[in-house]
């Protein structure tokens, strides 16, 4: 069993230029449209109630938040540390057009330039699996992803689907992970997949 046994807020940065210079530290970048459950997932993964702020006002946080995390394999005792990067939510309609453009170009530059990102975690609301914005993010990630990086698609809020809908989603996206923060389903699987990806990179 793999767990995140330690986690702590590291810093916030408004832009890539102010991102911490931790070239040798592996990063896992979380991205999603606002209100998809990204902050909730970060809290569930780290077993912390409020490490990341669950937003009452969608689209408000525009900072990049960094969290230190230590993954541990309970069977072997082996540990791997990584930085979890909470990227600003994208595609929120109420953000003014010009700001939205700046914000998203900042975000896309960030993820393309940041070589220490080992895993891109792209969260998608399971009730809206076909949004254009998610399709373009997925395509963008495939374009910039290098050989030593991974993309992990995670469908959130699966407690909102009935069994039939969930089966259909799994059939359509057999390689994606499915998670519910409120029911704590699929969380252990994400932690163990991330651990394997980070470990594969060390070997
Ligand atoms: P973010 O904007 O992507 O960081 O999303 P938040 O984590 O702030 O969550 C947005 C809203 O969705 C909040 O009201 C959460 O309580 C709710 N939420 C998050 N995860 C889940 C989930 O797995 N199931 C359900 N039903 N609601 C969730």
Coordinates of C-alpha atoms and ligand atoms in Angstrom, one line a residue:
X1 CA 0.0 0.0 0.0
X2 CA 1.3 3.4 -1.0
X3 CA 0.5 6.5 1.0
X4 CA 1.4 10.2 1.1
X5 CA 2.7 10.3 4.7
X6 CA 3.9 13.9 4.8
X7 CA 2.7 17.0 3.0
X8 CA 3.2 20.7 3.6
X9 CA 2.5 24.0 1.8
X10 CA 5.7 25.2 0.2
X11 CA 4.9 28.4 -1.6
X12 CA 2.7 30.2 -4.0
X13 CA 3.8 31.8 -7.3
X14 CA 1.8 34.1 -9.6
X15 CA 3.9 33.3 -12.6
X16 CA 6.4 30.9 -14.0
X17 CA 9.1 33.4 -13.4
X18 CA 8.5 33.3 -9.7
X19 CA 8.3 29.5 -9.5
X20 CA 10.7 27.9 -7.0
X21 CA 14.0 26.8 -8.6
X22 CA 13.9 23.2 -7.6
X23 CA 15.3 21.8 -10.7
X24 CA 16.1 18.4 -9.2
X25 CA 12.9 17.8 -7.5
X26 CA 10.2 15.8 -9.3
X27 CA 6.9 17.6 -9.7
X28 CA 3.3 16.3 -10.2
X29 CA 1.2 19.0 -11.8
X30 CA -2.6 19.0 -11.3
X31 CA -4.8 20.8 -13.7
X32 CA -8.5 21.1 -14.2
X33 CA -11.3 23.5 -15.1
X34 CA -12.4 25.4 -12.0
X35 CA -14.7 23.5 -9.8
X36 CA -13.7 20.1 -11.0
X37 CA -12.5 19.0 -7.5
X38 CA -8.8 19.6 -7.8
X39 CA -8.3 21.2 -4.4
X40 CA -10.5 18.5 -2.8
X41 CA -8.4 15.8 -4.5
X42 CA -5.2 17.3 -3.3
X43 CA -6.6 17.2 0.2
X44 CA -7.8 13.6 -0.1
X45 CA -4.5 12.4 -1.6
X46 CA -2.5 14.0 1.2
X47 CA -5.1 13.0 3.9
X48 CA -5.3 16.6 5.0
X49 CA -8.5 18.5 5.5
X50 CA -7.4 21.8 4.1
X51 CA -4.0 21.7 2.6
X52 CA -5.4 23.1 -0.6
X53 CA -8.3 25.5 -0.3
X54 CA -11.6 24.2 -1.6
X55 CA -13.0 27.2 -3.3
X56 CA -16.4 28.6 -2.6
X57 CA -15.9 31.0 -5.5
X58 CA -14.9 29.0 -8.6
X59 CA -12.1 30.6 -10.7
X60 CA -10.8 32.8 -7.9
X61 CA -7.4 31.3 -7.2
X62 CA -4.9 32.2 -9.9
X63 CA -1.7 31.4 -8.1
X64 CA 0.3 28.3 -8.6
X65 CA 0.5 26.5 -5.3
X66 CA 3.4 24.2 -4.4
X67 CA 3.2 21.4 -1.8
X68 CA 6.0 19.1 -0.6
X69 CA 4.9 15.5 -0.4
X70 CA 6.5 12.3 0.7
X71 CA 5.1 9.0 -0.8
X72 CA 5.8 5.8 1.1
X73 CA 5.5 2.2 0.2
X74 CA 4.2 0.7 3.5
X75 CA 5.4 -2.8 2.4
X76 CA 9.0 -1.9 1.6
X77 CA 9.4 1.2 3.7
X78 CA 10.7 3.0 0.6
X79 CA 10.0 6.7 0.3
X80 CA 9.9 9.1 -2.6
X81 CA 9.5 12.8 -2.3
X82 CA 7.9 15.1 -4.9
X83 CA 6.3 18.5 -5.2
X84 CA 2.6 18.6 -5.9
X85 CA 1.8 21.6 -8.1
X86 CA -1.7 23.0 -7.9
X87 CA -2.2 25.0 -11.1
X88 CA -4.9 27.6 -11.5
X89 CA -8.2 26.4 -12.7
X90 CA -8.8 27.1 -16.4
X91 CA -11.7 27.9 -18.6
X92 CA -13.8 29.7 -16.1
X93 CA -16.3 31.8 -18.0
X94 CA -16.6 34.7 -15.5
X95 CA -13.0 35.6 -15.8
X96 CA -12.6 38.7 -18.0
X97 CA -11.6 37.8 -21.6
X98 CA -8.1 39.6 -21.6
X99 CA -7.2 38.2 -18.2
X100 CA -8.3 34.8 -19.2
X101 CA -6.0 34.9 -22.2
X102 CA -3.0 36.1 -20.2
X103 CA -3.7 33.5 -17.5
X104 CA -4.0 30.6 -19.9
X105 CA -0.9 31.6 -21.9
X106 CA 1.0 31.9 -18.6
X107 CA -0.3 28.4 -17.7
X108 CA 0.6 26.8 -20.9
X109 CA 4.1 28.3 -21.0
X110 CA 4.6 27.1 -17.5
X111 CA 3.8 23.5 -18.2
X112 CA 5.7 23.4 -21.4
X113 CA 8.9 24.9 -19.9
X114 CA 8.8 23.1 -16.6
X115 CA 11.0 20.1 -17.3
X116 CA 10.9 18.8 -13.7
X117 CA 7.2 18.0 -14.1
X118 CA 7.1 14.2 -14.2
X119 CA 3.3 13.7 -14.3
X120 CA 0.6 15.9 -15.7
X121 CA -2.6 15.0 -13.9
X122 CA -5.6 16.3 -15.9
X123 CA -8.8 16.2 -14.0
X124 CA -12.1 16.0 -15.8
X125 CA -15.6 16.3 -14.3
X126 CA -17.2 12.9 -15.1
X127 CA -20.5 14.5 -15.9
X128 CA -19.0 16.6 -18.6
X129 CA -16.5 14.3 -20.4
X130 CA -16.7 16.0 -23.8
X131 CA -15.9 19.6 -23.2
X132 CA -13.9 21.3 -25.9
X133 CA -11.6 22.9 -23.3
X134 CA -10.6 19.5 -21.9
X135 CA -10.1 18.1 -25.4
X136 CA -7.7 21.0 -26.2
X137 CA -5.9 20.6 -22.9
X138 CA -5.5 16.9 -23.6
X139 CA -4.2 17.5 -27.1
X140 CA -1.8 20.2 -25.8
X141 CA -0.4 17.8 -23.2
X142 CA 0.1 15.1 -25.7
X143 CA 2.1 17.6 -27.8
X144 CA 4.4 18.8 -25.1
X145 CA 4.8 15.6 -23.2
X146 CA 8.4 14.3 -23.5
X147 CA 9.5 10.7 -23.1
X148 CA 10.2 11.0 -19.4
X149 CA 6.9 12.6 -18.6
X150 CA 3.5 11.0 -18.1
X151 CA -0.1 12.1 -18.5
X152 CA -2.8 10.8 -16.2
X153 CA -6.4 11.5 -16.9
X154 CA -8.6 11.4 -13.9
X155 CA -12.4 11.7 -13.9
X156 CA -13.8 13.3 -10.8
X157 CA -17.0 13.3 -8.8
X158 CA -18.0 9.7 -9.9
X159 CA -20.4 9.6 -6.9
X160 CA -22.6 11.7 -9.1
X161 CA -23.0 8.9 -11.6
X162 CA -25.1 5.7 -11.3
X163 CA -23.5 2.4 -12.0
X164 CA -24.6 2.2 -15.6
X165 CA -23.2 5.6 -16.4
X166 CA -20.0 4.8 -14.6
X167 CA -19.6 1.6 -16.6
X168 CA -20.1 3.5 -19.8
X169 CA -17.5 6.0 -18.8
X170 CA -15.0 3.2 -18.0
X171 CA -15.7 1.6 -21.3
X172 CA -15.1 4.8 -23.2
X173 CA -11.9 5.7 -21.3
X174 CA -10.3 2.4 -20.2
X175 CA -7.0 4.0 -19.3
X176 CA -8.4 6.8 -17.2
X177 CA -8.7 6.8 -13.4
X178 CA -12.0 7.5 -11.7
X179 CA -12.3 9.2 -8.4
X180 CA -14.7 10.5 -5.8
X181 CA -13.4 12.7 -3.0
X182 CA -16.6 12.7 -1.1
X183 CA -16.8 8.9 -1.1
X184 CA -13.0 8.4 -1.1
X185 CA -13.2 6.1 -4.1
X186 CA -10.3 5.6 -6.4
X187 CA -7.9 7.6 -4.3
X188 CA -5.4 4.8 -3.3
X189 CA -5.1 3.9 -6.9
X190 CA -4.1 7.4 -7.9
X191 CA -1.4 7.5 -5.2
X192 CA 0.0 4.1 -6.2
X193 CA 0.0 5.1 -10.0
X194 CA 1.8 8.4 -9.2
X195 CA 4.3 6.5 -7.0
X196 CA 5.1 4.1 -9.8
X197 CA 5.5 6.9 -12.3
X198 CA 7.8 8.8 -10.0
X199 CA 9.8 5.7 -9.1
X200 CA 10.1 4.7 -12.8
X201 CA 11.8 8.0 -13.3
X202 CA 14.3 7.4 -10.5
X203 CA 15.4 4.0 -11.9
Ligands
LIG1 P1 -11.4 23.1 -7.8 O1 -12.0 24.4 -8.1 O2 -11.2 22.2 -8.9 O3 -10.3 23.1 -6.8 O4 -12.6 22.3 -7.0 P2 -12.9 22.1 -5.4 O5 -12.0 21.1 -4.8 O6 -12.9 23.5 -4.8 O7 -14.4 21.5 -5.5 C1 -15.5 22.2 -6.1 C2 -16.8 21.8 -5.5 O8 -17.0 20.4 -5.8 C3 -16.8 21.8 -4.0 O9 -18.1 22.2 -3.6 C4 -16.5 20.4 -3.5 O10 -17.0 20.1 -2.3 C5 -17.2 19.6 -4.7 N1 -16.5 18.3 -4.9 C6 -15.2 18.1 -4.9 N2 -14.9 16.7 -5.1 C7 -16.1 16.1 -5.2 C8 -16.5 14.7 -5.3 O11 -15.7 13.8 -5.5 N3 -17.9 14.5 -5.3 C9 -18.8 15.5 -5.2 N4 -20.1 15.1 -5.2 N5 -18.4 16.8 -5.0 C10 -17.1 17.1 -5.0

